[in-house]
Short mmCIF file of N, CA and C in Angstrom, two decimals:
data_model
loop_
_atom_site.label_atom_id
_atom_site.label_comp_id
_atom_site.label_asym_id
_atom_site.label_seq_id
_atom_site.Cartn_x
_atom_site.Cartn_y
_atom_site.Cartn_z
N MET A 249 -3.02 -125.72 55.09
CA MET A 249 -1.86 -123.92 55.03
C MET A 249 -0.04 -124.76 54.72
N ASN A 250 0.98 -124.93 54.44
CA ASN A 250 1.73 -125.05 53.29
C ASN A 250 2.61 -124.31 54.39
N GLN A 251 4.13 -124.27 54.80
CA GLN A 251 5.79 -124.00 55.24
C GLN A 251 5.10 -122.30 54.83
N THR A 252 5.01 -121.89 53.39
CA THR A 252 5.26 -119.95 53.24
C THR A 252 4.54 -119.41 54.22
N GLU A 253 2.47 -119.89 54.09
CA GLU A 253 1.80 -118.87 54.69
C GLU A 253 2.23 -119.45 56.19
N THR A 254 2.69 -120.79 57.14
CA THR A 254 2.48 -120.27 58.36
C THR A 254 3.45 -118.76 58.85
N ILE A 255 5.04 -119.15 57.98
CA ILE A 255 6.01 -117.88 57.94
C ILE A 255 4.76 -116.80 58.15
N ASP A 256 4.31 -116.53 57.81
CA ASP A 256 4.03 -114.27 56.44
C ASP A 256 2.86 -114.57 57.34
N TYR A 257 1.72 -115.71 57.70
CA TYR A 257 0.94 -115.16 59.70
C TYR A 257 1.91 -115.17 60.54
N LYS A 258 2.83 -115.59 60.84
CA LYS A 258 3.50 -115.45 61.96
C LYS A 258 4.28 -114.25 61.79
N HIS A 259 4.12 -113.50 60.34
CA HIS A 259 5.37 -112.43 60.75
C HIS A 259 5.10 -111.54 59.85
N GLY A 260 4.13 -111.94 59.28
CA GLY A 260 3.01 -110.90 58.29
C GLY A 260 3.37 -110.37 57.20
N LYS A 261 2.58 -109.53 56.51
CA LYS A 261 2.67 -109.16 55.49
C LYS A 261 3.71 -109.41 54.75
N THR A 262 4.21 -107.59 56.15
CA THR A 262 5.48 -106.95 55.55
C THR A 262 6.74 -107.58 55.18
N TYR A 263 7.07 -109.19 56.03
CA TYR A 263 7.99 -109.40 56.08
C TYR A 263 7.59 -109.86 55.45
N ALA A 264 7.34 -110.72 53.94
CA ALA A 264 7.13 -111.73 53.15
C ALA A 264 7.68 -110.74 51.89
N ILE A 265 6.63 -109.27 52.06
CA ILE A 265 7.43 -108.54 50.82
C ILE A 265 8.91 -108.01 50.90
N THR A 266 8.92 -107.71 52.09
CA THR A 266 10.74 -107.66 52.84
C THR A 266 11.24 -108.54 52.47
N VAL A 267 11.42 -110.14 52.34
CA VAL A 267 12.26 -111.15 51.99
C VAL A 267 11.61 -111.79 50.54
N THR A 268 10.71 -110.99 50.08
CA THR A 268 10.52 -111.38 48.63
C THR A 268 11.50 -110.20 47.80
N ALA A 269 11.82 -108.95 48.45
CA ALA A 269 12.67 -108.21 47.85
C ALA A 269 14.45 -107.98 48.29
N LEU A 270 14.20 -108.94 49.34
CA LEU A 270 16.07 -109.52 49.26
C LEU A 270 16.01 -110.54 48.13
N MET A 271 15.81 -110.97 48.10
CA MET A 271 14.79 -111.86 47.87
C MET A 271 16.04 -111.47 46.24
N THR A 272 15.04 -110.97 44.88
CA THR A 272 14.41 -110.08 44.34
C THR A 272 16.78 -109.61 44.20
N ALA A 273 16.51 -109.00 44.92
CA ALA A 273 17.89 -107.98 45.00
C ALA A 273 19.09 -109.30 44.76
N VAL A 274 18.66 -110.25 45.28
CA VAL A 274 19.84 -111.13 45.56
C VAL A 274 20.24 -112.24 44.36
N THR A 275 19.05 -111.52 43.62
CA THR A 275 19.40 -111.80 42.19
C THR A 275 19.81 -111.40 41.05
N CYS A 276 19.59 -109.83 41.60
CA CYS A 276 20.63 -108.68 40.33
C CYS A 276 21.49 -108.87 40.88
N ILE A 277 22.03 -109.64 41.77
CA ILE A 277 23.63 -109.28 42.15
C ILE A 277 23.89 -109.97 41.50
N LEU A 278 23.10 -111.14 41.39
CA LEU A 278 24.51 -113.02 41.52
C LEU A 278 24.15 -113.13 39.94
N ALA A 279 22.61 -113.58 39.13
CA ALA A 279 23.12 -113.37 37.56
C ALA A 279 23.50 -112.44 36.92
N PRO A 280 24.51 -111.44 36.86
CA PRO A 280 25.35 -110.47 36.39
C PRO A 280 25.93 -111.85 36.09
N LEU A 281 26.82 -112.05 36.93
CA LEU A 281 27.95 -112.22 37.28
C LEU A 281 28.02 -113.60 36.34
N SER A 282 29.10 -113.76 35.39
CA SER A 282 28.82 -114.85 34.45
C SER A 282 30.19 -115.14 34.00
N ILE A 283 29.92 -116.18 33.98
CA ILE A 283 31.27 -116.44 32.99
C ILE A 283 31.19 -116.85 31.34
N PRO A 284 32.22 -115.72 30.54
CA PRO A 284 31.56 -116.54 29.14
C PRO A 284 32.05 -117.69 28.26
N ILE A 285 31.38 -118.61 28.15
CA ILE A 285 32.24 -119.46 26.86
C ILE A 285 31.66 -120.34 26.05
N GLY A 286 30.49 -118.87 25.60
CA GLY A 286 30.17 -119.33 24.16
C GLY A 286 29.05 -118.80 24.03
N PRO A 287 28.08 -118.71 23.73
CA PRO A 287 26.87 -117.69 22.97
C PRO A 287 25.94 -117.76 24.31
N VAL A 288 26.20 -119.29 25.40
CA VAL A 288 25.12 -119.29 26.71
C VAL A 288 26.43 -118.88 27.22
N PRO A 289 26.46 -117.76 28.76
CA PRO A 289 26.94 -118.09 30.02
C PRO A 289 26.83 -118.42 31.03
N ILE A 290 28.11 -118.74 31.41
CA ILE A 290 27.51 -119.73 32.59
C ILE A 290 27.09 -118.43 33.60
N SER A 291 26.26 -118.80 34.87
CA SER A 291 25.33 -118.08 35.57
C SER A 291 25.43 -117.35 36.82
N LEU A 292 24.94 -117.58 37.72
CA LEU A 292 24.69 -118.00 39.10
C LEU A 292 22.94 -118.17 39.20
N THR A 293 22.37 -117.25 38.08
CA THR A 293 20.51 -117.34 37.77
C THR A 293 20.07 -117.98 38.58
N ASN A 294 19.97 -118.82 37.91
CA ASN A 294 19.31 -120.19 38.64
C ASN A 294 19.85 -120.42 39.69
N LEU A 295 21.04 -120.94 40.71
CA LEU A 295 21.41 -120.48 42.12
C LEU A 295 20.12 -119.40 42.73
N ALA A 296 20.24 -118.25 42.97
CA ALA A 296 19.66 -117.57 42.89
C ALA A 296 18.41 -117.90 43.07
N ILE A 297 17.53 -118.51 42.18
CA ILE A 297 16.13 -119.40 41.68
C ILE A 297 15.53 -120.36 42.98
N TYR A 298 16.87 -120.73 42.52
CA TYR A 298 16.59 -122.45 44.06
C TYR A 298 16.99 -121.71 45.11
N ILE A 299 17.24 -120.68 45.79
CA ILE A 299 17.33 -120.65 47.01
C ILE A 299 15.97 -119.63 47.54
N SER A 300 16.12 -118.66 46.59
CA SER A 300 14.01 -118.27 46.70
C SER A 300 12.75 -119.55 47.13
N LEU A 301 13.44 -119.93 46.46
CA LEU A 301 12.21 -120.98 46.36
C LEU A 301 12.36 -121.90 47.50
N TYR A 302 13.08 -122.09 48.30
CA TYR A 302 13.28 -122.37 49.33
C TYR A 302 13.01 -121.38 50.27
N LEU A 303 12.73 -120.14 51.15
CA LEU A 303 13.18 -119.05 51.84
C LEU A 303 11.68 -118.76 50.94
N LEU A 304 11.35 -118.44 50.12
CA LEU A 304 9.47 -117.60 49.35
C LEU A 304 8.95 -119.04 48.85
N GLY A 305 8.96 -119.47 48.90
CA GLY A 305 8.29 -120.61 48.63
C GLY A 305 7.08 -120.37 46.91
N TRP A 306 7.47 -121.37 46.40
CA TRP A 306 7.13 -121.61 44.86
C TRP A 306 6.39 -119.72 44.43
N LYS A 307 5.12 -119.36 44.42
CA LYS A 307 4.65 -118.60 44.65
C LYS A 307 5.60 -117.05 43.90
N ARG A 308 5.78 -116.80 45.44
CA ARG A 308 6.99 -115.42 45.84
C ARG A 308 7.83 -116.03 45.82
N GLY A 309 8.36 -116.54 45.13
CA GLY A 309 10.03 -117.01 44.53
C GLY A 309 10.17 -116.62 43.09
N THR A 310 8.58 -117.57 42.37
CA THR A 310 8.26 -116.66 41.64
C THR A 310 8.15 -115.01 40.81
N ILE A 311 7.83 -115.10 41.71
CA ILE A 311 7.01 -113.12 41.52
C ILE A 311 8.58 -112.41 41.42
N SER A 312 9.60 -113.36 43.13
CA SER A 312 10.63 -112.53 42.78
C SER A 312 11.50 -112.76 41.21
N TYR A 313 11.73 -113.54 41.59
CA TYR A 313 12.61 -113.36 39.87
C TYR A 313 11.05 -112.53 38.28
N LEU A 314 9.87 -112.66 38.23
CA LEU A 314 9.57 -112.08 37.43
C LEU A 314 9.44 -110.07 37.97
N ILE A 315 9.75 -110.42 38.75
CA ILE A 315 9.99 -108.63 38.87
C ILE A 315 11.74 -108.57 39.15
N TYR A 316 13.12 -109.70 38.81
CA TYR A 316 13.73 -108.95 38.34
C TYR A 316 13.94 -109.69 36.83
N LEU A 317 13.58 -109.79 36.36
CA LEU A 317 13.13 -109.83 35.16
C LEU A 317 12.72 -108.65 34.15
N LEU A 318 11.60 -107.73 35.16
CA LEU A 318 11.32 -106.69 35.14
C LEU A 318 12.19 -105.79 34.78
N ILE A 319 12.90 -105.89 36.26
CA ILE A 319 13.86 -104.50 36.08
C ILE A 319 14.63 -104.58 34.71
N GLY A 320 15.35 -105.27 34.31
CA GLY A 320 16.11 -106.46 32.87
C GLY A 320 16.14 -105.80 32.11
N LEU A 321 14.79 -105.57 32.13
CA LEU A 321 13.93 -105.75 30.41
C LEU A 321 13.93 -104.09 31.17
N VAL A 322 13.67 -103.24 31.92
CA VAL A 322 13.25 -101.78 31.32
C VAL A 322 15.04 -101.43 31.44
N GLY A 323 15.68 -101.99 31.79
CA GLY A 323 17.61 -101.83 30.73
C GLY A 323 18.39 -101.99 31.74
N ILE A 324 17.95 -101.89 33.07
CA ILE A 324 19.12 -101.91 34.43
C ILE A 324 20.10 -103.22 34.16
N PRO A 325 20.56 -102.89 34.62
CA PRO A 325 22.20 -104.23 33.68
C PRO A 325 22.15 -105.51 34.90
N VAL A 326 20.69 -106.21 34.59
CA VAL A 326 21.10 -107.23 35.22
C VAL A 326 21.00 -108.70 35.28
N PHE A 327 21.37 -108.25 33.90
CA PHE A 327 21.42 -110.06 33.39
C PHE A 327 23.19 -110.48 33.52
N SER A 328 22.63 -111.81 32.40
CA SER A 328 24.26 -112.15 32.59
C SER A 328 25.51 -111.05 31.87
N GLY A 329 26.45 -111.35 32.05
CA GLY A 329 27.23 -110.46 31.67
C GLY A 329 26.48 -108.43 32.06
N PHE A 330 25.89 -107.64 33.06
CA PHE A 330 26.16 -106.85 33.27
C PHE A 330 25.03 -106.07 32.09
N THR A 331 24.22 -107.28 30.55
CA THR A 331 23.45 -106.58 30.19
C THR A 331 22.11 -106.51 30.75
N GLY A 332 21.19 -105.47 30.07
CA GLY A 332 19.41 -105.61 30.41
C GLY A 332 18.56 -105.08 29.28
N GLY A 333 17.85 -104.50 28.90
CA GLY A 333 16.96 -104.59 27.73
C GLY A 333 16.23 -105.65 26.88
N PRO A 334 15.16 -105.04 26.26
CA PRO A 334 14.33 -106.23 25.50
C PRO A 334 15.21 -107.04 24.19
N ALA A 335 16.33 -106.51 23.87
CA ALA A 335 17.47 -107.09 22.94
C ALA A 335 17.83 -108.17 23.62
N LYS A 336 17.86 -108.13 24.92
CA LYS A 336 18.49 -110.01 25.43
C LYS A 336 17.36 -111.36 25.32
N LEU A 337 16.02 -110.39 25.97
CA LEU A 337 15.07 -112.11 25.59
C LEU A 337 14.66 -111.52 24.65
N ALA A 338 15.24 -111.00 23.60
CA ALA A 338 15.18 -111.11 21.42
C ALA A 338 16.06 -111.76 20.91
N GLY A 339 17.15 -111.99 21.89
CA GLY A 339 18.58 -113.02 21.72
C GLY A 339 18.49 -113.93 21.37
N PRO A 340 20.03 -114.47 21.45
CA PRO A 340 19.68 -116.57 20.69
C PRO A 340 19.84 -117.17 23.20
N THR A 341 20.26 -116.32 23.75
CA THR A 341 19.84 -116.66 25.02
C THR A 341 18.82 -116.27 25.93
N GLY A 342 17.56 -115.28 25.50
CA GLY A 342 16.01 -115.36 25.81
C GLY A 342 15.51 -116.16 26.58
N GLY A 343 15.59 -117.36 25.37
CA GLY A 343 14.53 -118.61 25.64
C GLY A 343 15.33 -119.22 26.97
N TYR A 344 15.84 -119.11 27.80
CA TYR A 344 16.76 -119.15 29.41
C TYR A 344 16.49 -118.30 29.99
N ILE A 345 15.75 -117.08 29.70
CA ILE A 345 15.93 -116.40 30.22
C ILE A 345 13.97 -116.17 31.40
N ILE A 346 13.19 -117.29 30.21
CA ILE A 346 11.55 -116.95 29.84
C ILE A 346 11.98 -118.66 31.10
N GLY A 347 12.77 -119.51 30.09
CA GLY A 347 12.85 -120.92 30.90
C GLY A 347 13.02 -120.56 32.64
N PHE A 348 13.80 -120.06 32.43
CA PHE A 348 14.10 -119.92 34.48
C PHE A 348 12.23 -119.84 35.38
N ILE A 349 10.96 -119.24 34.46
CA ILE A 349 9.53 -119.13 35.13
C ILE A 349 9.87 -120.62 35.01
N ALA A 350 9.37 -120.91 34.32
CA ALA A 350 9.21 -121.96 33.99
C ALA A 350 9.43 -123.55 35.16
N MET A 351 11.05 -123.50 35.36
CA MET A 351 12.18 -123.72 36.09
C MET A 351 11.20 -123.40 37.82
N ALA A 352 11.35 -122.26 38.51
CA ALA A 352 11.06 -121.43 39.13
C ALA A 352 9.85 -122.50 39.62
N ILE A 353 8.38 -121.96 39.29
CA ILE A 353 6.95 -123.42 39.16
C ILE A 353 7.09 -124.64 39.56
N ILE A 354 8.25 -125.07 38.50
CA ILE A 354 8.23 -126.66 38.36
C ILE A 354 8.40 -127.30 40.26
N ALA A 355 10.46 -126.45 40.03
CA ALA A 355 11.00 -126.57 41.27
C ALA A 355 10.43 -126.41 42.71
N GLY A 356 9.97 -125.29 42.12
CA GLY A 356 8.93 -124.93 44.05
C GLY A 356 7.90 -125.32 44.29
N LEU A 357 7.28 -126.17 42.85
CA LEU A 357 6.23 -127.21 43.84
C LEU A 357 6.48 -128.16 43.99
N VAL A 358 7.05 -128.61 44.42
CA VAL A 358 8.03 -129.57 44.09
C VAL A 358 8.64 -129.21 45.50
N ILE A 359 9.89 -128.41 45.84
CA ILE A 359 9.83 -128.20 46.76
C ILE A 359 9.25 -127.51 48.00
N ASP A 360 8.54 -127.45 47.33
CA ASP A 360 7.36 -126.83 48.22
C ASP A 360 6.74 -128.23 49.37
N HIS A 361 6.18 -129.35 48.50
CA HIS A 361 4.83 -130.64 48.62
C HIS A 361 5.91 -131.52 49.24
N PHE A 362 7.63 -131.69 49.20
CA PHE A 362 7.52 -132.95 49.63
C PHE A 362 9.76 -132.20 49.82
N HIS A 363 9.75 -133.05 51.70
CA HIS A 363 10.39 -132.54 52.38
C HIS A 363 11.31 -133.01 51.99
N GLN A 364 11.76 -134.32 51.73
CA GLN A 364 12.42 -135.26 51.27
C GLN A 364 14.16 -135.06 49.49
N PRO A 365 14.74 -134.79 50.26
CA PRO A 365 15.80 -134.09 49.51
C PRO A 365 15.96 -134.28 48.00
N TRP A 366 15.95 -135.73 48.14
CA TRP A 366 15.86 -136.08 46.73
C TRP A 366 14.51 -135.92 46.15
N LEU A 367 13.81 -135.84 46.18
CA LEU A 367 12.20 -135.36 45.19
C LEU A 367 12.86 -133.85 45.50
N GLN A 368 13.03 -133.29 46.10
CA GLN A 368 13.97 -131.97 45.69
C GLN A 368 14.23 -132.02 44.86
N LEU A 369 16.08 -132.35 44.96
CA LEU A 369 16.67 -132.38 43.71
C LEU A 369 15.81 -133.19 42.58
N ILE A 370 15.08 -134.11 42.18
CA ILE A 370 14.31 -134.32 41.08
C ILE A 370 13.17 -133.48 40.46
N GLY A 371 12.87 -132.86 41.41
CA GLY A 371 11.74 -131.69 40.52
C GLY A 371 12.76 -131.10 40.83
N MET A 372 14.14 -129.86 41.09
CA MET A 372 14.97 -129.34 40.45
C MET A 372 15.91 -129.08 39.41
N ILE A 373 15.99 -130.66 39.01
CA ILE A 373 16.49 -131.48 37.45
C ILE A 373 15.50 -130.81 36.67
N VAL A 374 13.62 -131.36 36.87
CA VAL A 374 13.01 -131.87 36.03
C VAL A 374 12.61 -129.77 35.41
N GLY A 375 12.74 -129.26 36.39
CA GLY A 375 12.31 -127.68 36.52
C GLY A 375 13.26 -126.83 35.36
N THR A 376 14.69 -127.48 35.62
CA THR A 376 16.06 -127.31 34.72
C THR A 376 15.83 -128.13 33.40
N ILE A 377 15.77 -129.58 33.02
CA ILE A 377 15.23 -129.69 31.54
C ILE A 377 14.34 -128.71 30.63
N ILE A 378 13.16 -128.37 31.40
CA ILE A 378 12.04 -127.58 30.81
C ILE A 378 12.69 -126.28 30.46
N CYS A 379 13.55 -125.46 32.00
CA CYS A 379 14.44 -124.37 30.92
C CYS A 379 14.86 -124.44 30.16
N TYR A 380 15.98 -125.46 30.27
CA TYR A 380 17.31 -126.28 28.77
C TYR A 380 16.10 -126.63 28.04
N ALA A 381 15.42 -126.85 27.69
CA ALA A 381 14.27 -127.28 26.32
C ALA A 381 13.85 -125.95 25.48
N LEU A 382 12.90 -124.43 26.73
CA LEU A 382 12.86 -123.89 26.27
C LEU A 382 13.66 -123.04 25.86
N GLY A 383 15.10 -123.51 26.38
CA GLY A 383 16.07 -122.01 25.76
C GLY A 383 16.60 -122.94 25.09
N THR A 384 17.02 -124.06 24.34
CA THR A 384 17.31 -124.19 23.53
C THR A 384 16.61 -124.17 22.06
N ALA A 385 15.23 -124.56 22.65
CA ALA A 385 14.03 -124.80 20.67
C ALA A 385 14.65 -122.85 20.81
N TRP A 386 14.38 -122.25 21.52
CA TRP A 386 14.56 -120.89 21.43
C TRP A 386 16.29 -120.52 20.78
N PHE A 387 17.33 -120.62 21.29
CA PHE A 387 18.28 -120.55 20.72
C PHE A 387 18.65 -121.45 18.97
N CYS A 388 18.33 -122.67 19.01
CA CYS A 388 17.34 -122.92 17.58
C CYS A 388 17.39 -122.28 16.80
N PHE A 389 16.14 -121.29 16.66
CA PHE A 389 15.28 -120.28 15.85
C PHE A 389 15.83 -119.24 15.69
N GLU A 390 16.55 -118.44 17.13
CA GLU A 390 17.75 -117.52 16.77
C GLU A 390 18.63 -117.39 15.96
N ALA A 391 19.47 -118.28 16.67
CA ALA A 391 21.04 -118.58 15.33
C ALA A 391 20.23 -119.19 14.54
N LYS A 392 20.18 -120.25 14.37
CA LYS A 392 19.67 -121.27 13.79
C LYS A 392 20.57 -121.88 13.66
N SER A 393 20.07 -122.63 15.12
CA SER A 393 21.61 -123.99 14.71
C SER A 393 20.74 -125.48 14.35
N THR A 394 21.46 -126.41 14.60
CA THR A 394 20.53 -127.52 14.69
C THR A 394 20.43 -127.65 16.40
N VAL A 395 19.60 -129.49 16.83
CA VAL A 395 19.66 -129.39 18.15
C VAL A 395 20.53 -129.33 18.18
N SER A 396 21.25 -130.34 17.56
CA SER A 396 22.56 -131.50 18.24
C SER A 396 24.19 -130.20 18.70
N GLY A 397 24.20 -129.13 17.77
CA GLY A 397 24.80 -128.03 18.48
C GLY A 397 24.84 -128.06 18.75
N ALA A 398 22.93 -126.97 19.52
CA ALA A 398 22.85 -126.17 20.04
C ALA A 398 23.37 -126.67 21.49
N LEU A 399 22.29 -127.53 21.75
CA LEU A 399 22.65 -128.88 23.15
C LEU A 399 23.90 -128.86 23.51
N SER A 400 25.13 -129.57 21.65
CA SER A 400 26.37 -129.30 22.61
C SER A 400 27.47 -127.78 23.69
N ILE A 401 26.40 -126.30 23.16
CA ILE A 401 27.04 -125.33 23.29
C ILE A 401 26.35 -125.04 25.00
N CYS A 402 24.70 -124.91 24.94
CA CYS A 402 24.42 -124.14 25.48
C CYS A 402 23.82 -125.67 26.34
N VAL A 403 24.13 -126.42 26.65
CA VAL A 403 22.79 -127.99 27.71
C VAL A 403 24.57 -128.20 27.83
N PHE A 404 24.75 -129.06 27.46
CA PHE A 404 25.80 -130.18 28.06
C PHE A 404 26.81 -129.72 28.79
N PRO A 405 27.52 -127.90 28.79
CA PRO A 405 28.49 -128.31 28.83
C PRO A 405 27.70 -127.30 30.80
N PHE A 406 26.91 -127.22 30.77
CA PHE A 406 26.33 -126.70 31.81
C PHE A 406 25.91 -127.35 33.06
N ILE A 407 25.16 -128.87 32.96
CA ILE A 407 24.45 -130.36 33.14
C ILE A 407 25.63 -129.38 34.81
N PRO A 408 27.16 -130.28 34.45
CA PRO A 408 27.81 -130.48 36.22
C PRO A 408 27.47 -129.50 37.08
N GLY A 409 28.01 -128.20 36.46
CA GLY A 409 27.84 -126.46 37.14
C GLY A 409 26.49 -126.37 37.90
N ASP A 410 25.01 -126.99 36.63
CA ASP A 410 24.06 -126.48 37.59
C ASP A 410 23.81 -127.69 38.88
N LEU A 411 23.61 -128.75 38.66
CA LEU A 411 23.72 -129.79 39.33
C LEU A 411 24.30 -129.75 40.32
N ILE A 412 25.35 -128.64 40.33
CA ILE A 412 26.30 -128.59 41.97
C ILE A 412 25.58 -126.92 42.38
N LYS A 413 24.73 -126.11 41.80
CA LYS A 413 24.39 -124.95 42.32
C LYS A 413 22.76 -125.18 43.14
N MET A 414 22.19 -126.83 42.46
CA MET A 414 21.18 -127.12 42.87
C MET A 414 21.65 -128.27 44.40
N VAL A 415 22.81 -128.64 44.66
CA VAL A 415 23.22 -129.12 45.79
C VAL A 415 23.25 -128.17 47.03
N ILE A 416 24.65 -127.47 46.29
CA ILE A 416 24.52 -125.77 47.13
C ILE A 416 23.27 -125.29 48.17
N ALA A 417 21.54 -124.96 46.81
CA ALA A 417 20.12 -124.40 47.11
C ALA A 417 19.92 -125.46 48.49
N MET A 418 20.72 -126.46 48.05
CA MET A 418 19.42 -128.22 49.15
C MET A 418 20.37 -127.68 50.65
N LEU A 419 21.98 -127.18 50.54
CA LEU A 419 22.53 -127.72 51.52
C LEU A 419 22.30 -126.21 52.08
N ILE A 420 22.88 -124.89 51.73
CA ILE A 420 21.92 -124.23 52.77
C ILE A 420 20.71 -122.90 52.40
N GLY A 421 20.00 -123.48 51.21
CA GLY A 421 17.99 -122.66 51.35
C GLY A 421 17.45 -123.17 52.89
N PRO A 422 17.47 -124.46 52.54
CA PRO A 422 17.09 -124.84 54.53
C PRO A 422 17.71 -124.43 55.57
N ALA A 423 18.63 -124.52 55.89
CA ALA A 423 19.45 -123.21 57.12
C ALA A 423 19.36 -121.94 56.69
N ILE A 424 18.87 -120.79 56.36
CA ILE A 424 18.54 -119.29 56.32
C ILE A 424 16.97 -119.41 56.00
N LYS A 425 16.41 -120.88 55.87
CA LYS A 425 15.74 -120.80 55.99
C LYS A 425 15.27 -120.98 57.71
N LYS A 426 15.44 -121.84 58.25
CA LYS A 426 15.48 -122.10 59.86
C LYS A 426 15.68 -121.03 60.69
N ARG A 427 16.79 -120.01 60.30
CA ARG A 427 17.53 -118.39 60.49
C ARG A 427 16.52 -117.75 60.51
N LEU A 428 15.89 -117.40 59.00
CA LEU A 428 14.64 -116.09 58.69
C LEU A 428 14.03 -116.11 60.05
N ARG A 429 13.40 -117.30 60.50
CA ARG A 429 12.40 -118.29 61.40
C ARG A 429 12.28 -118.39 63.60
#
């Protein structure tokens, strides 16, 4: 039994559903806040996902993100820049939005199973690399860009900020989880 199951047993299913919904709401609030620096904006989506993984575990953290994704797909403006609808997924940044699913699963599994911070950081880095790969592949296809061109505008500028978001999540995620217990 992992830590998330222990929390669910202690607090009940209603508690788990409530915290999942709360983290979906947090993602809906943080994700639209973005800085447009080119075709791919800097957003706080991945920070919200990382924190969700610490609080909910990989399954519910991923479910929380999927609910957010569905909210955005129906047209509610929760994607970066306060946009929504299926056109956002079909656009050049759609691969990154889908890539966050893989990121949540990979990073969440590592966060759930390894308690050493450096291993959790590696899990988040690997998950983010997979997200970058999926997003960049889609960007190249959709924007008719070269891989090197896409990397220079869609990945390299984001690495420092994403590493900072990972460290922030590593610091506040476990602290919030302790308070929730």
